[in-house]
Tab-separated table of C-alpha atoms in Angstrom:
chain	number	residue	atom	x	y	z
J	1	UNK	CA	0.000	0.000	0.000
J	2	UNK	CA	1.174	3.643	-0.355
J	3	UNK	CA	0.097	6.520	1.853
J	4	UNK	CA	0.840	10.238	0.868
J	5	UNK	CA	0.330	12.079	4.314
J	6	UNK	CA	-0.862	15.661	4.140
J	7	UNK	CA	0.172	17.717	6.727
J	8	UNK	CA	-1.232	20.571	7.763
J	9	UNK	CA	-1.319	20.834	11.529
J	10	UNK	CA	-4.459	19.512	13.159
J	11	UNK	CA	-5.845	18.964	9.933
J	12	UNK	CA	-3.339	16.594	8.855
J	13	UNK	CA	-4.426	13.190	7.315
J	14	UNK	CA	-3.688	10.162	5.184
J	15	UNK	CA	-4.435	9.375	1.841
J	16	UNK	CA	-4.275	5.705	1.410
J	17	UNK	CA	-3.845	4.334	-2.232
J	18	UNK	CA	-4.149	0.031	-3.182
J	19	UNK	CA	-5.709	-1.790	-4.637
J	20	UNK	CA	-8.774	-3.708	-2.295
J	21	UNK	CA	-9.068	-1.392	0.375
J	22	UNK	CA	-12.631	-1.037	0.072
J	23	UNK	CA	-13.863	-4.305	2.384
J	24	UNK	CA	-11.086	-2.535	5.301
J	25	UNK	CA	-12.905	0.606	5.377
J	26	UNK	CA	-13.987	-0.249	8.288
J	27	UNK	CA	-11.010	-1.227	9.990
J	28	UNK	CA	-9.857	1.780	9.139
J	29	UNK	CA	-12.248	4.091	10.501
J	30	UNK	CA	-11.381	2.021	14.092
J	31	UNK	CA	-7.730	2.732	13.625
J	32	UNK	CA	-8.473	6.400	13.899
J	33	UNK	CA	-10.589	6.484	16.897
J	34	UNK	CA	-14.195	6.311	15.181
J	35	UNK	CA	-17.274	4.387	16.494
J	36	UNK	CA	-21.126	4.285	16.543
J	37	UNK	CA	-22.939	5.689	13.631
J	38	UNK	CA	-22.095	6.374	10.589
J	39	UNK	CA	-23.323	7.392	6.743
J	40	UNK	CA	-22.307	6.636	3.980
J	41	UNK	CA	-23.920	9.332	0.669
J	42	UNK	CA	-23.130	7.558	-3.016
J	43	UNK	CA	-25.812	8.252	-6.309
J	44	UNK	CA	-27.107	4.807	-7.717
J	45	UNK	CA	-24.877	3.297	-9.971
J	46	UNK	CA	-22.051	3.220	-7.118
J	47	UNK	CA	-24.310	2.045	-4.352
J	48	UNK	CA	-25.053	-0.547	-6.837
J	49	UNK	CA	-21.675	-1.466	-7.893
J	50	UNK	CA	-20.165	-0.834	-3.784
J	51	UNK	CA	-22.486	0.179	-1.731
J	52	UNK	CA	-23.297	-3.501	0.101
J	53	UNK	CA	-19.497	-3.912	0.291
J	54	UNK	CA	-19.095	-0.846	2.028
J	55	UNK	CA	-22.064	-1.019	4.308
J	56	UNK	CA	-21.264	-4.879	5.202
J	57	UNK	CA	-17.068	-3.801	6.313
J	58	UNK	CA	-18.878	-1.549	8.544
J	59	UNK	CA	-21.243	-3.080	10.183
J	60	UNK	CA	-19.274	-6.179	10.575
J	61	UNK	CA	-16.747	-3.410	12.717
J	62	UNK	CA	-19.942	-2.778	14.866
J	63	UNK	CA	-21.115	0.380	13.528
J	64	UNK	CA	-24.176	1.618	13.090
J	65	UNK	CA	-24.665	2.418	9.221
J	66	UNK	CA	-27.141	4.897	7.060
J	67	UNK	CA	-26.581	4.732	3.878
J	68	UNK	CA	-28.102	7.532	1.550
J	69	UNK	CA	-28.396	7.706	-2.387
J	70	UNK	CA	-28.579	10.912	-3.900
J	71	UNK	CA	-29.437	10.958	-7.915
J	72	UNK	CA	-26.523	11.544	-10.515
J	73	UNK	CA	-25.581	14.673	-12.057
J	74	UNK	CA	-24.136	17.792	-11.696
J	75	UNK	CA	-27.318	19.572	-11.025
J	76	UNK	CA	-27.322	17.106	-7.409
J	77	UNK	CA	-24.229	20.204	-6.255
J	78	UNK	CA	-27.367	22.148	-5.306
J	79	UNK	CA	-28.061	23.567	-1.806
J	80	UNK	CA	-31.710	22.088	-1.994
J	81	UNK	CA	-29.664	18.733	-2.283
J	82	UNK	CA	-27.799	19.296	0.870
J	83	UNK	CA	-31.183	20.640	2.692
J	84	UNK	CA	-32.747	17.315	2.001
J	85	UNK	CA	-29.279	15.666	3.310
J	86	UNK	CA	-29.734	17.810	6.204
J	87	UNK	CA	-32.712	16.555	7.299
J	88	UNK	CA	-31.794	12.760	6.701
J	89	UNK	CA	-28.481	13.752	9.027
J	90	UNK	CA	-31.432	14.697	11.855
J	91	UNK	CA	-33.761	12.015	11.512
J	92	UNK	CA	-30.596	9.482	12.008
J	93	UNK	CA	-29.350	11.837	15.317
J	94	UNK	CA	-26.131	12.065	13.702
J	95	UNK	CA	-23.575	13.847	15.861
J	96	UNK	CA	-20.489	16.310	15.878
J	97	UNK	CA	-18.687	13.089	15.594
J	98	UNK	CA	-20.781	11.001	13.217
J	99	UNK	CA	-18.366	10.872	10.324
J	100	UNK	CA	-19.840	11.162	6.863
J	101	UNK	CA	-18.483	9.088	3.444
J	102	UNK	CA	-18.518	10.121	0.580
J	103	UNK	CA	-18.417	7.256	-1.931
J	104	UNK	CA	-18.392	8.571	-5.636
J	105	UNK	CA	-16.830	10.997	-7.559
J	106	UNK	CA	-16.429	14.292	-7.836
J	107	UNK	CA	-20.298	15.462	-7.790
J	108	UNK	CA	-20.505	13.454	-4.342
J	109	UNK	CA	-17.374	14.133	-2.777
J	110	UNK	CA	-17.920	18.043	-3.512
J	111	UNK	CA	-21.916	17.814	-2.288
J	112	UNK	CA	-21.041	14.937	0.575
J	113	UNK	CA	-17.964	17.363	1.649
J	114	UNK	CA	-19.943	20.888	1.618
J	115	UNK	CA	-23.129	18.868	4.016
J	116	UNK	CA	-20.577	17.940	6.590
J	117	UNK	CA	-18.617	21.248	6.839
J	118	UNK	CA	-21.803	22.845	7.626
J	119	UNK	CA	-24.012	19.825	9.524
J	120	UNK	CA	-23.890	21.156	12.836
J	121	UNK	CA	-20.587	23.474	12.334
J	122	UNK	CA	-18.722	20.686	11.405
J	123	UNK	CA	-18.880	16.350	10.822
J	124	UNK	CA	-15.326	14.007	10.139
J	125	UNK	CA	-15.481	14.013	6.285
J	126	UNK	CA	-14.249	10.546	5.004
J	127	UNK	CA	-13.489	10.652	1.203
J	128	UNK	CA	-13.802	7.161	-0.942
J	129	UNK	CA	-13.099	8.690	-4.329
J	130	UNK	CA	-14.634	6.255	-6.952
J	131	UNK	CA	-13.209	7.901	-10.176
J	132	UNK	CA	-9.997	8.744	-11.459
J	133	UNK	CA	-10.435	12.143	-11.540
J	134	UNK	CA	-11.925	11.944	-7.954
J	135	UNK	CA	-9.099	9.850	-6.402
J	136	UNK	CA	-5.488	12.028	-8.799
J	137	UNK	CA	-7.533	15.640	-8.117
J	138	UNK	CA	-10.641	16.148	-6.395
J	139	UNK	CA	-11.087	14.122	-2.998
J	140	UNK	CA	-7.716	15.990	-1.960
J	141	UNK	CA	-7.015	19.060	-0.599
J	142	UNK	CA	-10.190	20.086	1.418
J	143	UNK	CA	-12.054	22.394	-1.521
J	144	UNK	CA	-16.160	21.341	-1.367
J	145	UNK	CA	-18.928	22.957	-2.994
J	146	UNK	CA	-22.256	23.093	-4.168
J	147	UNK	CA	-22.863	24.915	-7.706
J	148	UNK	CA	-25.277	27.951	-7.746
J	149	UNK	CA	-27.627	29.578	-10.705
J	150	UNK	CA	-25.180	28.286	-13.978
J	151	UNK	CA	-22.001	29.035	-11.110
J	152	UNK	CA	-19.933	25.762	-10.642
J	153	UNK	CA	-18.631	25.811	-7.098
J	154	UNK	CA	-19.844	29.353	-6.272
J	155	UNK	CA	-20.534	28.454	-2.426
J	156	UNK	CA	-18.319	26.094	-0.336
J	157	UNK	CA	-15.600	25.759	2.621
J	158	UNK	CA	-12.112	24.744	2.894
J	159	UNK	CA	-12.977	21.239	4.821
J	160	UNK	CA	-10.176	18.517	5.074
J	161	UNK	CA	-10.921	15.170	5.159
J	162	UNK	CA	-10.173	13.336	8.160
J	163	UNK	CA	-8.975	10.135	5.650
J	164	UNK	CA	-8.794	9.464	2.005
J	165	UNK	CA	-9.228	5.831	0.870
J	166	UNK	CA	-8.411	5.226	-2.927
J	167	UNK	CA	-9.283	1.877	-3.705
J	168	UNK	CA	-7.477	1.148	-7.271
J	169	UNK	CA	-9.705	-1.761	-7.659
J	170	UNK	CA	-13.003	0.270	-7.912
J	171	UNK	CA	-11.084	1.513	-11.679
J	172	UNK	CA	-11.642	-1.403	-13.134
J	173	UNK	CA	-15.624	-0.588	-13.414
J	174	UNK	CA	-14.816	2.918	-15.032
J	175	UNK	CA	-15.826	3.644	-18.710
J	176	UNK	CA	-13.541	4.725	-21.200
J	177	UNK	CA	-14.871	8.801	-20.907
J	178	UNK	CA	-14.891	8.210	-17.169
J	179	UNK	CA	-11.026	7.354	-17.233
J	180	UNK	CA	-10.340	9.969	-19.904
J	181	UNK	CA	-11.996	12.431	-17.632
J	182	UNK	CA	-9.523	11.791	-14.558
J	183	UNK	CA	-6.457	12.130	-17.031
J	184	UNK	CA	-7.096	15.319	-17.883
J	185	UNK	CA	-6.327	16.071	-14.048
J	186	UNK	CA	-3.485	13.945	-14.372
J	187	UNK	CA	-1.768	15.271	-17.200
J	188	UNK	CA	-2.285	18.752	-15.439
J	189	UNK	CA	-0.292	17.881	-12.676
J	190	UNK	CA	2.526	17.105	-14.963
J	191	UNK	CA	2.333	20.249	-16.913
J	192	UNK	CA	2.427	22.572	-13.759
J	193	UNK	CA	5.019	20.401	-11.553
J	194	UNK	CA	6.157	17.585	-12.671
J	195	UNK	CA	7.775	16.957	-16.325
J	196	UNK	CA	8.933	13.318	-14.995
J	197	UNK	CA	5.217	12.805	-14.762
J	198	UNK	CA	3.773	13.912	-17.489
J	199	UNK	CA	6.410	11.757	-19.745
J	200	UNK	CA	5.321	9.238	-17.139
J	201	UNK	CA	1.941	9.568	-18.569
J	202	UNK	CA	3.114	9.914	-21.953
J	203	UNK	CA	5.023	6.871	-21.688
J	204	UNK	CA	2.103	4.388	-20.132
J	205	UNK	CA	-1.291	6.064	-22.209
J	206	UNK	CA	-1.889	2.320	-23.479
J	207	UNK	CA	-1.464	1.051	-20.232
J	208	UNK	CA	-3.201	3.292	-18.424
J	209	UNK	CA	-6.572	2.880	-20.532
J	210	UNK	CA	-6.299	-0.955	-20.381
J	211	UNK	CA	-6.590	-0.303	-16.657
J	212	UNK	CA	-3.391	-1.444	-15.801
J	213	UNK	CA	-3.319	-1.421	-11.775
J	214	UNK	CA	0.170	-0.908	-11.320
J	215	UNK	CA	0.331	1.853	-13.594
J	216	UNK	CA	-3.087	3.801	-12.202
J	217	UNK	CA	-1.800	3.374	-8.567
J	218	UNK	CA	1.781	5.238	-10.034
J	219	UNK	CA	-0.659	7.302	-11.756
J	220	UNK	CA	-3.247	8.277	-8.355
J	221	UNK	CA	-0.015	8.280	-5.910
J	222	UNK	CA	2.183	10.779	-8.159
J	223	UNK	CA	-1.026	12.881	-8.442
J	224	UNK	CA	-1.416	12.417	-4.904
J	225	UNK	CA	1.953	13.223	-3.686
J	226	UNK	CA	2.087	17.056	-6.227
J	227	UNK	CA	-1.378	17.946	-4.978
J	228	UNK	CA	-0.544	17.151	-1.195
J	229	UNK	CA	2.431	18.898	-1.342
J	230	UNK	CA	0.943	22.492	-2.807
J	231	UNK	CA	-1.926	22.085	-0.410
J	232	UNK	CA	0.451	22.078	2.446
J	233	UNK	CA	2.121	25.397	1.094
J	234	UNK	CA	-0.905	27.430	0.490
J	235	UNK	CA	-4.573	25.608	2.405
J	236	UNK	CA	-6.363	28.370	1.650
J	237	UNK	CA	-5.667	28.871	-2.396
J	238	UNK	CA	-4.272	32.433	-1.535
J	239	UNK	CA	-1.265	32.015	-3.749
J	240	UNK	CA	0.672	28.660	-5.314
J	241	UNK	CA	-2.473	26.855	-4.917
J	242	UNK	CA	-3.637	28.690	-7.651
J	243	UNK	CA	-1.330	26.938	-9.857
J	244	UNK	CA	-3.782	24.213	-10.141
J	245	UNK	CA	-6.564	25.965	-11.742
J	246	UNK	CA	-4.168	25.636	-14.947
J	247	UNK	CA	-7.299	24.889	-17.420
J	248	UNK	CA	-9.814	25.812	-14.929
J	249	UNK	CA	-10.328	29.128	-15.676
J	250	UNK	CA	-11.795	28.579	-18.933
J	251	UNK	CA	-12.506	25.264	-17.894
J	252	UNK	CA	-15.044	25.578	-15.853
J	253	UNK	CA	-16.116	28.677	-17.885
J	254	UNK	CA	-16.944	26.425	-20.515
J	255	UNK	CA	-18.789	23.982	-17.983
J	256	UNK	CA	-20.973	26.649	-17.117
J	257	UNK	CA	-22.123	27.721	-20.550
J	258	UNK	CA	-22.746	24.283	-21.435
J	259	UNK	CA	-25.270	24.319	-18.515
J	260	UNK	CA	-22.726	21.609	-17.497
J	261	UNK	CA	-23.372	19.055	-20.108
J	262	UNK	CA	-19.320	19.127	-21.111
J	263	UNK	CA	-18.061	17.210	-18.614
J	264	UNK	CA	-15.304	18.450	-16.076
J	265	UNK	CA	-12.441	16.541	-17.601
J	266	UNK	CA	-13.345	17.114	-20.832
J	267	UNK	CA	-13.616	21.180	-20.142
J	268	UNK	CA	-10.057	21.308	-18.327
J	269	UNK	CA	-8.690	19.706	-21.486
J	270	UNK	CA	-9.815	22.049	-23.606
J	271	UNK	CA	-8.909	24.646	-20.967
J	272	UNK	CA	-5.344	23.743	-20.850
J	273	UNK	CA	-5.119	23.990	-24.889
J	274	UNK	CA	-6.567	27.727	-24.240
J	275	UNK	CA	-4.310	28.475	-21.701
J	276	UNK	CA	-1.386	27.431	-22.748
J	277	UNK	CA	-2.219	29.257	-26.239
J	278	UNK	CA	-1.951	32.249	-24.273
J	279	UNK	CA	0.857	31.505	-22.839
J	280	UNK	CA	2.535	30.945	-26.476
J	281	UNK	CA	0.464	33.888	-27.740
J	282	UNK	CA	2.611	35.796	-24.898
J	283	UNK	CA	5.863	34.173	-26.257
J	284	UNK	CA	6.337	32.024	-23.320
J	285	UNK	CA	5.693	28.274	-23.978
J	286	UNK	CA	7.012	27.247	-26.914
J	287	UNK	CA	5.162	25.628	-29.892
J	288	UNK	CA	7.171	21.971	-30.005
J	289	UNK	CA	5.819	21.645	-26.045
J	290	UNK	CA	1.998	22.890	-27.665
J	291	UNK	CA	2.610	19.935	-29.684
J	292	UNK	CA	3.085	17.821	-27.277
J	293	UNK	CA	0.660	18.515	-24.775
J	294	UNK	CA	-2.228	18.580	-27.603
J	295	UNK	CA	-1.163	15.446	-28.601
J	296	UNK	CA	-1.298	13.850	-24.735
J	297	UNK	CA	-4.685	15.586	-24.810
J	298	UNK	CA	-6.219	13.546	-27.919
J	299	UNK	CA	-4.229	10.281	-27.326
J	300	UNK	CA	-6.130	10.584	-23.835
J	301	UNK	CA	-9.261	10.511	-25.389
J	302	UNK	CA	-10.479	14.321	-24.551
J	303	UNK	CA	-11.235	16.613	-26.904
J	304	UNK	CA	-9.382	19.086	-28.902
J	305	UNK	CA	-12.249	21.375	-30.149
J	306	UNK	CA	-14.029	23.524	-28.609
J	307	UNK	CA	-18.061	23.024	-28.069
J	308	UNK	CA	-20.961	24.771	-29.990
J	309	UNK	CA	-21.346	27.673	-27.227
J	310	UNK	CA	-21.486	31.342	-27.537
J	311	UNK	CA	-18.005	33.311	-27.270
J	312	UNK	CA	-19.125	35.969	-25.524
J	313	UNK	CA	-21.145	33.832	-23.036
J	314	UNK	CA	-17.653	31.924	-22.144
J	315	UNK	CA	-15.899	35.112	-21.648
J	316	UNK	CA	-18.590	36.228	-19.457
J	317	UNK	CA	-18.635	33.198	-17.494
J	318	UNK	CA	-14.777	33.707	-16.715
J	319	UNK	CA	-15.145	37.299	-15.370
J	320	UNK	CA	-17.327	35.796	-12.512
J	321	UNK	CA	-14.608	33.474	-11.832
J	322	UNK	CA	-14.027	32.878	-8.057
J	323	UNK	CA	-9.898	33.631	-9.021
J	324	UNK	CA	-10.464	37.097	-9.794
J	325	UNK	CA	-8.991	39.551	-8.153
J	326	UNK	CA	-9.266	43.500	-7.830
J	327	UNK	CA	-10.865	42.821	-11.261
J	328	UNK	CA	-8.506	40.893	-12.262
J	329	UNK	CA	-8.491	37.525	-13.462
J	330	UNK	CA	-5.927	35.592	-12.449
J	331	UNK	CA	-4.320	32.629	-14.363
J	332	UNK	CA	-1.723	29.617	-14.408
J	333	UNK	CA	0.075	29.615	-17.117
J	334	UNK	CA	2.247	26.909	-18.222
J	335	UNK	CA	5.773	28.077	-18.853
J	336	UNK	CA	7.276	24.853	-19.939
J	337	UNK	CA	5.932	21.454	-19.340
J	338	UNK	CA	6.653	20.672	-15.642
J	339	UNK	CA	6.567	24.619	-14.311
J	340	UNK	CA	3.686	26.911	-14.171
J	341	UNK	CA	3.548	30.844	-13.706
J	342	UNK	CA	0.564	33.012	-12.138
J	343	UNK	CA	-0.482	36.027	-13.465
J	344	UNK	CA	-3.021	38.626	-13.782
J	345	UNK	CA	-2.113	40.388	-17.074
J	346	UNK	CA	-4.044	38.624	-19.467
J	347	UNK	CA	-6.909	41.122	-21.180
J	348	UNK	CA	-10.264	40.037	-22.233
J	349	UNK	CA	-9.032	40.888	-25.373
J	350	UNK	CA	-6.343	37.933	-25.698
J	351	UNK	CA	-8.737	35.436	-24.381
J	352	UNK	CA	-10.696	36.146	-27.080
J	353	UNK	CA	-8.438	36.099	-29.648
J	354	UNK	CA	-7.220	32.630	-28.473
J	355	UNK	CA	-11.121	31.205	-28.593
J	356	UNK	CA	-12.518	32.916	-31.422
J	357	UNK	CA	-12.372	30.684	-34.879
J	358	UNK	CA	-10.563	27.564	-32.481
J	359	UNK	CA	-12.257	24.944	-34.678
J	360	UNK	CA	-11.839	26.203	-37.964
């Protein structure tokens, strides 16, 4: 098994990464000082797939289980969602110490994470990311949400987890978009830290879409280890946290205009693309390393092109971005594969020029 141990204070945990750690879940909650009841939130196709497994490792360690199903989609990230949650939390008396799991991906851990940051001030959080995306990006680093209007992650908390359980295993039931969606998280960890990684990735494409265990848990535990370790510098995304919204600026721009029908991996691909045109437009990253990161991109099996959506509704979108600041919006740039820059001199005007006529 590797661990990746974030370590911020009091608020320090583990994220665990093997394959079959699922049925210890359990266990594992008892090793870290947890007992009595517990819930478990998933959407239907993963309570069907792990739901009994999960809710059988912990009752069989004596506790006292709810489990709760909340529909699939994006549109779930709602605060009505988490009002209904709410009142399931009562009926079951959970407590201050009642810790909630969130079993999914990233719609559940995001949803699952914002109810028990607020529940009563504050419930343990356990993550049990279900997706690539969920287990290299999203489960990590304490950011949970619920989307609001067309807004993705407009209102949420900085919550850390009290655990992170990545069960390599569960990959093996992903769909081919499903996987491509978590490499485009991947492949943006290499571009903003980690060059070894990205040629890692490079290297082991084949591989890593034949579901290749070994290579995934290399894969979730390099992600792992690059996201822990900007977390730790910068909790609260004041500064080099920031360095992983490369592709999430217009990313989730693009998300929004879609009325989130592009999914999230899909938009960050096509965000990095724009971004690091900018960055080439502003003679930084050179063309040969374009190349190559639009041809990671496609071999990855995300997309290249840009949807059918309104220009001018995507570059609205990005000025209510949650990075701006002083009315400026604030991007990571890639300056070579393996380093990132932030910056907040790129005009309205450039972003434009980058979009407009993409797919022609």
């Amino acid at each position: 098994m590797k661990k990746v141990r974030v370590r911020l204070g009091i608020n320090s945990y583990d994220i665990l990464i093997d394959s079959g750690l699922l049925p210890q879940t359990g266990a594992r909650l008892k090793e870290i000082g947890f007992s009595g009841r517990v819930v478990i939130i998933t959407d239907p196709t993963v309570k069907k797939l792990y739901g009994d497994t999960l809710k059988q490792t912990l009752d069989d360690s004596g506790f006292e289980t709810l489990l709760l199903e909340v529909p699939e989609g994006e549109e779930q990230k709602s605060l009505e969602t988490a009002g209904r949650l709410y009142y399931e939390l009562t009926d079951f008396y959970a407590e201050r110490t009642t810790p909630i799991l969130a079993l999914g991906g990233g719609v559940i851990g995001d949803l699952t994470g914002f109810v028990a940051a607020t529940y009563m001030r504050g419930v343990p959080l356990i993550q049990i990311p279900t997706t690539l995306l969920a287990q290299v990006d999203s489960s990590i680093g304490g950011k949970v949400a619920v989307n609001h209007g067309q807004l993705k992650n407009k209102i949420g908390a900085f919550y850390q987890p009290r655990l992170v359980i990545s069960d390599i295993a569960i990959l093996k039931s992903l769909t081919p978009g499903d996987l491509s969606d978590g490499l485009a998280e991947a492949i943006k960890h290499g571009v903003i830290l980690d060059k070894e990684f990205f040629t890692y990735i490079e290297k082991n494409l084949d591989r890593i879409k034949s579901l290749d265990a070994g290579v995934l848990e290399t894969v979730v535990f390099r992600s792992a280890k690059i996201k822990a370790r900007v977390v730790e510098k910068d909790e609260r995304d004041f500064n080099l946290r920031n360095i992983l919204n490369f592709g999430h600026t217009i990313g989730h721009a693009i998300e929004s205009v879609s009325d989130l029908r592009v999914q999230h991996g899909e938009a960050v691909a096509i965000g990095m693309l724009a971004e690091a045109r900018i960055s080439s437009k502003l003679g930084i990253f050179k063309e040969n390393e374009m190349s190559r990161l639009e041809e990671v991109i496609a071999r990855a099996g995300l997309p290249i092109q840009i949807p059918a959506l309104q220009l001018e509704e995507i570059i609205k979108a990005i000025k209510h971005d949650k990075k701006i600041l002083q009315g400026k919006i604030r991007f990571a740039l890639p300056r070579t594969i393996g380093e990132a820059f932030l910056t907040d001199e790129v005009s309205p005007s450039l972003v434009e020029e980058v979009l407009t006529g993409w797919n022609e």
